[in-house]
Amino acid sequence: MKIDLSVIIVNYNGSKFLENCLDSLNSKLSGISFEIIIIDNQSTDASCAFIKKNYPDVILIESKINYGFGKGNNEAVKHAKGEYLLLINNDTIVLNELKPVLELVKKDSTIGIAGINMLNANKEYIPAAGNFPNLKNMFQLIKLLDISLEFKTGIFSKLQYEVDWLAGSFWIIPRKIYQEIYGFDEDYFMYVEDVDFCKRVANKGYKRVFLPQYNYIHFVGFSNAKKPLLIAGYKIYITKHLQGFNKIVCLTALATNKLVKKIKKSIKLD
């Protein structure tokens, strides 16, 4: 049977999330021929045993090392048979039927990536799209999310928006485009690899579209302790994608951001 959609999940110690995630996918992918591929990044919990026992149809790749997010996806996609990919985090629950999203991507060859509305565990809006790095938002990373008032409030007036980047916790993307840009840049281990990926998709002339009428829950686990990883990721991004004066100034802005956060932490203001 021809497979339309390969669902790719990178798992690391996610056993507590997997049942809800996989059950929601099996429910909300009705009308689509699909496969689910999970690459396990050397989990130390019971993830692999749980998958084998409860979801025998899932294609499970048990890695002997922790590849991280980007390389983990790249390894899993090598096994994909679908013409389209759904890259989704393990700590998610899909709330709406996904066939209309897939059909939109199929019909519009200008779309490189489609993303949908992200909610937290309380079903409250969380921004899932942002601006590419520039001088202004490297001083204040929160400005990366400052697209418009609608993206601040989560109250949307349109069915589709074109954005710079989409959060990598949910993407539908043609496999040929994934392969055209050679997947994720493996210089990133965690954080900002999704921004980099979207930038390279943009460089090829494809749109990144946000569809707010479709929703998923994401049990987001970001904390202040992970901010150094975020800043390190943006440093890699700036080094790769900016040149000349802009590169120098943005690296300086990012370093200033890091210093301010360190000072705030030392006097307990952050």
GROMACS .gro file of C-alpha atoms in nm:
model
  270
    1MET     CA    1   0.000   0.000   0.000
    2LYS     CA    2   0.123   0.346  -0.089
    3ILE     CA    3   0.206   0.556   0.217
    4ASP     CA    4   0.118   0.924   0.201
    5LEU     CA    5   0.255   1.036   0.535
    6SER     CA    6   0.549   0.922   0.746
    7VAL     CA    7   0.517   1.038   1.106
    8ILE     CA    8   0.860   1.095   1.261
    9ILE     CA    9   0.905   1.109   1.639
   10VAL     CA   10   1.235   1.152   1.822
   11ASN     CA   11   1.202   1.002   2.168
   12TYR     CA   12   1.419   1.038   2.474
   13ASN     CA   13   1.278   0.913   2.805
   14GLY     CA   14   0.928   1.000   2.691
   15SER     CA   15   0.740   0.692   2.808
   16LYS     CA   16   0.491   0.899   3.010
   17PHE     CA   17   0.387   1.090   2.696
   18LEU     CA   18   0.387   0.821   2.430
   19GLU     CA   19   0.044   0.667   2.486
   20ASN     CA   20  -0.145   0.997   2.453
   21CYS     CA   21   0.069   1.106   2.160
   22LEU     CA   22   0.034   0.784   1.962
   23ASP     CA   23  -0.336   0.740   2.038
   24SER     CA   24  -0.407   1.095   1.921
   25LEU     CA   25  -0.217   1.034   1.598
   26ASN     CA   26  -0.399   0.711   1.526
   27SER     CA   27  -0.726   0.896   1.587
   28LYS     CA   28  -0.655   1.217   1.396
   29LEU     CA   29  -0.487   1.068   1.089
   30SER     CA   30  -0.806   0.907   0.965
   31GLY     CA   31  -0.835   0.901   0.586
   32ILE     CA   32  -0.456   0.909   0.547
   33SER     CA   33  -0.229   0.616   0.468
   34PHE     CA   34   0.051   0.659   0.719
   35GLU     CA   35   0.334   0.497   0.908
   36ILE     CA   36   0.481   0.598   1.242
   37ILE     CA   37   0.858   0.588   1.288
   38ILE     CA   38   1.006   0.647   1.632
   39ILE     CA   39   1.378   0.683   1.683
   40ASP     CA   40   1.473   0.633   2.045
   41ASN     CA   41   1.777   0.831   2.154
   42GLN     CA   42   1.913   0.578   2.404
   43SER     CA   43   1.633   0.624   2.658
   44THR     CA   44   1.692   0.492   3.008
   45ASP     CA   45   1.321   0.458   3.086
   46ALA     CA   46   1.082   0.191   2.957
   47SER     CA   47   1.002   0.370   2.630
   48CYS     CA   48   1.116   0.097   2.391
   49ALA     CA   49   0.953  -0.185   2.585
   50PHE     CA   50   0.629   0.013   2.603
   51ILE     CA   51   0.625   0.076   2.228
   52LYS     CA   52   0.700  -0.286   2.141
   53LYS     CA   53   0.428  -0.416   2.372
   54ASN     CA   54   0.150  -0.167   2.296
   55TYR     CA   55   0.221  -0.036   1.944
   56PRO     CA   56   0.370  -0.323   1.742
   57ASP     CA   57   0.295  -0.146   1.412
   58VAL     CA   58   0.526   0.141   1.503
   59ILE     CA   59   0.865   0.124   1.332
   60LEU     CA   60   1.107   0.156   1.623
   61ILE     CA   61   1.471   0.250   1.573
   62GLU     CA   62   1.674   0.194   1.888
   63SER     CA   63   1.979   0.417   1.871
   64LYS     CA   64   2.285   0.323   2.072
   65ILE     CA   65   2.368   0.691   2.120
   66ASN     CA   66   2.171   1.009   2.184
   67TYR     CA   67   2.169   1.185   1.847
   68GLY     CA   68   1.981   1.490   1.970
   69PHE     CA   69   1.679   1.631   1.792
   70GLY     CA   70   1.808   1.724   1.448
   71LYS     CA   71   2.026   1.423   1.373
   72GLY     CA   72   1.763   1.198   1.530
   73ASN     CA   73   1.508   1.322   1.277
   74ASN     CA   74   1.757   1.284   0.995
   75GLU     CA   75   1.825   0.923   1.087
   76ALA     CA   76   1.453   0.841   1.113
   77VAL     CA   77   1.366   1.007   0.782
   78LYS     CA   78   1.608   0.770   0.608
   79HIS     CA   79   1.353   0.496   0.681
   80ALA     CA   80   1.047   0.695   0.569
   81LYS     CA   81   0.835   0.574   0.277
   82GLY     CA   82   0.579   0.856   0.267
   83GLU     CA   83   0.584   1.140   0.016
   84TYR     CA   84   0.513   1.374   0.308
   85LEU     CA   85   0.650   1.390   0.660
   86LEU     CA   86   0.490   1.482   0.989
   87LEU     CA   87   0.763   1.573   1.235
   88ILE     CA   88   0.610   1.585   1.581
   89ASN     CA   89   0.741   1.583   1.937
   90ASN     CA   90   0.668   1.290   2.164
   91ASP     CA   91   0.514   1.518   2.432
   92THR     CA   92   0.218   1.622   2.217
   93ILE     CA   93  -0.150   1.543   2.168
   94VAL     CA   94  -0.314   1.622   1.833
   95LEU     CA   95  -0.663   1.767   1.879
   96ASN     CA   96  -0.792   1.801   1.521
   97GLU     CA   97  -0.811   1.588   1.209
   98LEU     CA   98  -0.493   1.639   1.006
   99LYS     CA   99  -0.613   1.535   0.663
  100PRO     CA  100  -0.708   1.895   0.565
  101VAL     CA  101  -0.359   2.013   0.660
  102LEU     CA  102  -0.195   1.744   0.452
  103GLU     CA  103  -0.429   1.814   0.158
  104LEU     CA  104  -0.337   2.183   0.169
  105VAL     CA  105   0.033   2.104   0.149
  106LYS     CA  106  -0.032   1.860  -0.134
  107LYS     CA  107  -0.228   2.115  -0.337
  108ASP     CA  108   0.007   2.411  -0.289
  109SER     CA  109   0.356   2.336  -0.413
  110THR     CA  110   0.481   2.671  -0.280
  111ILE     CA  111   0.440   2.551   0.081
  112GLY     CA  112   0.759   2.413   0.230
  113ILE     CA  113   0.635   2.361   0.585
  114ALA     CA  114   0.293   2.378   0.749
  115GLY     CA  115   0.250   2.422   1.123
  116ILE     CA  116  -0.055   2.446   1.345
  117ASN     CA  117  -0.164   2.615   1.667
  118MET     CA  118   0.020   2.509   1.982
  119LEU     CA  119  -0.145   2.490   2.325
  120ASN     CA  120   0.002   2.411   2.664
  121ALA     CA  121  -0.123   2.144   2.905
  122ASN     CA  122  -0.408   2.376   3.011
  123LYS     CA  123  -0.505   2.431   2.645
  124GLU     CA  124  -0.379   2.788   2.657
  125TYR     CA  125  -0.218   2.948   2.351
  126ILE     CA  126   0.160   2.932   2.311
  127PRO     CA  127   0.339   3.109   2.022
  128ALA     CA  128   0.453   2.854   1.764
  129ALA     CA  129   0.605   3.087   1.503
  130GLY     CA  130   0.852   3.371   1.495
  131ASN     CA  131   1.087   3.606   1.313
  132PHE     CA  132   1.430   3.522   1.184
  133PRO     CA  133   1.715   3.658   1.401
  134ASN     CA  134   1.810   4.022   1.353
  135LEU     CA  135   1.979   4.295   1.554
  136LYS     CA  136   1.665   4.389   1.748
  137ASN     CA  137   1.566   4.042   1.861
  138MET     CA  138   1.918   3.930   1.949
  139PHE     CA  139   1.920   4.195   2.223
  140GLN     CA  140   1.582   4.068   2.344
  141LEU     CA  141   1.502   3.712   2.237
  142ILE     CA  142   1.134   3.760   2.320
  143LYS     CA  143   1.120   3.985   2.012
  144LEU     CA  144   1.170   3.675   1.799
  145LEU     CA  145   0.800   3.606   1.867
  146ASP     CA  146   0.685   3.961   1.797
  147ILE     CA  147   0.518   3.899   1.461
  148SER     CA  148   0.193   4.087   1.521
  149LEU     CA  149  -0.071   4.146   1.788
  150GLU     CA  150  -0.256   3.835   1.672
  151PHE     CA  151   0.049   3.619   1.742
  152LYS     CA  152   0.080   3.777   2.086
  153THR     CA  153  -0.282   3.716   2.186
  154GLY     CA  154  -0.354   3.395   1.999
  155ILE     CA  155  -0.671   3.549   1.854
  156PHE     CA  156  -0.648   3.503   1.479
  157SER     CA  157  -0.856   3.654   1.200
  158LYS     CA  158  -0.722   3.450   0.906
  159LEU     CA  159  -0.700   3.083   0.823
  160GLN     CA  160  -0.342   3.099   0.703
  161TYR     CA  161  -0.035   3.311   0.778
  162GLU     CA  162   0.305   3.314   0.618
  163VAL     CA  163   0.579   3.334   0.882
  164ASP     CA  164   0.958   3.318   0.904
  165TRP     CA  165   0.986   3.006   1.117
  166LEU     CA  166   0.760   2.749   1.282
  167ALA     CA  167   0.827   2.561   1.604
  168GLY     CA  168   0.972   2.220   1.521
  169SER     CA  169   0.735   2.036   1.754
  170PHE     CA  170   0.486   2.000   1.464
  171TRP     CA  171   0.562   2.024   1.094
  172ILE     CA  172   0.409   1.875   0.783
  173ILE     CA  173   0.661   1.893   0.501
  174PRO     CA  174   0.708   1.727   0.162
  175ARG     CA  175   0.985   1.468   0.193
  176LYS     CA  176   1.143   1.596  -0.128
  177ILE     CA  177   1.193   1.938   0.032
  178TYR     CA  178   1.341   1.781   0.345
  179GLN     CA  179   1.584   1.598   0.121
  180GLU     CA  180   1.647   1.903  -0.098
  181ILE     CA  181   1.793   2.094   0.198
  182TYR     CA  182   1.958   1.778   0.341
  183GLY     CA  183   1.746   1.774   0.654
  184PHE     CA  184   1.848   1.930   0.982
  185ASP     CA  185   2.191   2.084   1.027
  186GLU     CA  186   2.357   1.845   1.270
  187ASP     CA  187   2.579   2.115   1.418
  188TYR     CA  188   2.279   2.191   1.642
  189PHE     CA  189   2.212   1.939   1.920
  190MET     CA  190   1.906   2.105   2.074
  191TYR     CA  191   1.730   2.439   2.011
  192VAL     CA  192   1.736   2.671   1.708
  193GLU     CA  193   1.776   2.383   1.461
  194ASP     CA  194   1.413   2.445   1.363
  195VAL     CA  195   1.482   2.814   1.294
  196ASP     CA  196   1.786   2.719   1.086
  197PHE     CA  197   1.582   2.459   0.894
  198CYS     CA  198   1.310   2.714   0.816
  199LYS     CA  199   1.570   2.964   0.699
  200ARG     CA  200   1.711   2.715   0.451
  201VAL     CA  201   1.358   2.630   0.332
  202ALA     CA  202   1.298   3.005   0.285
  203ASN     CA  203   1.623   3.035   0.091
  204LYS     CA  204   1.485   2.779  -0.154
  205GLY     CA  205   1.177   2.996  -0.207
  206TYR     CA  206   0.923   2.786  -0.016
  207LYS     CA  207   0.667   2.929   0.226
  208ARG     CA  208   0.632   2.843   0.592
  209VAL     CA  209   0.262   2.864   0.677
  210PHE     CA  210   0.083   2.870   1.011
  211LEU     CA  211  -0.272   2.734   1.029
  212PRO     CA  212  -0.437   2.849   1.355
  213GLN     CA  213  -0.764   2.658   1.316
  214TYR     CA  214  -0.590   2.325   1.387
  215ASN     CA  215  -0.452   2.257   1.733
  216TYR     CA  216  -0.220   2.037   1.931
  217ILE     CA  217  -0.115   2.025   2.294
  218HIS     CA  218   0.255   2.046   2.367
  219PHE     CA  219   0.378   1.976   2.718
  220VAL     CA  220   0.653   2.236   2.684
  221GLY     CA  221   0.950   2.179   2.911
  222PHE     CA  222   1.160   2.489   2.849
  223SER     CA  223   1.312   2.655   3.157
  224ASN     CA  224   1.561   2.929   3.242
  225ALA     CA  225   1.826   2.662   3.289
  226LYS     CA  226   1.807   2.592   2.914
  227LYS     CA  227   1.861   2.953   2.806
  228PRO     CA  228   2.238   2.901   2.758
  229LEU     CA  229   2.157   2.627   2.503
  230LEU     CA  230   1.922   2.866   2.324
  231ILE     CA  231   2.185   3.140   2.310
  232ALA     CA  232   2.446   2.890   2.190
  233GLY     CA  233   2.205   2.782   1.916
  234TYR     CA  234   2.152   3.137   1.796
  235LYS     CA  235   2.527   3.192   1.792
  236ILE     CA  236   2.559   2.900   1.549
  237TYR     CA  237   2.270   3.039   1.342
  238ILE     CA  238   2.425   3.388   1.317
  239THR     CA  239   2.762   3.243   1.221
  240LYS     CA  240   2.602   3.038   0.943
  241HIS     CA  241   2.342   3.276   0.801
  242LEU     CA  242   2.464   3.633   0.850
  243GLN     CA  243   2.761   3.807   0.698
  244GLY     CA  244   2.979   4.115   0.741
  245PHE     CA  245   2.856   4.398   0.961
  246ASN     CA  246   2.521   4.231   1.042
  247LYS     CA  247   2.701   3.920   1.163
  248ILE     CA  248   2.936   4.115   1.388
  249VAL     CA  249   2.663   4.332   1.535
  250CYS     CA  250   2.424   4.040   1.597
  251LEU     CA  251   2.695   3.836   1.766
  252THR     CA  252   2.770   4.138   1.985
  253ALA     CA  253   2.400   4.179   2.064
  254LEU     CA  254   2.371   3.812   2.156
  255ALA     CA  255   2.679   3.834   2.379
  256THR     CA  256   2.528   4.140   2.548
  257ASN     CA  257   2.202   3.950   2.600
  258LYS     CA  258   2.396   3.667   2.764
  259LEU     CA  259   2.588   3.907   2.988
  260VAL     CA  260   2.271   4.087   3.101
  261LYS     CA  261   2.106   3.757   3.189
  262LYS     CA  262   2.414   3.655   3.387
  263ILE     CA  263   2.410   3.983   3.582
  264LYS     CA  264   2.037   3.956   3.650
  265LYS     CA  265   2.083   3.602   3.775
  266SER     CA  266   2.364   3.706   4.007
  267ILE     CA  267   2.144   3.971   4.169
  268LYS     CA  268   1.836   3.747   4.147
  269LEU     CA  269   1.633   3.966   3.910
  270ASP     CA  270   1.579   3.699   3.647
   0.00000   0.00000   0.00000
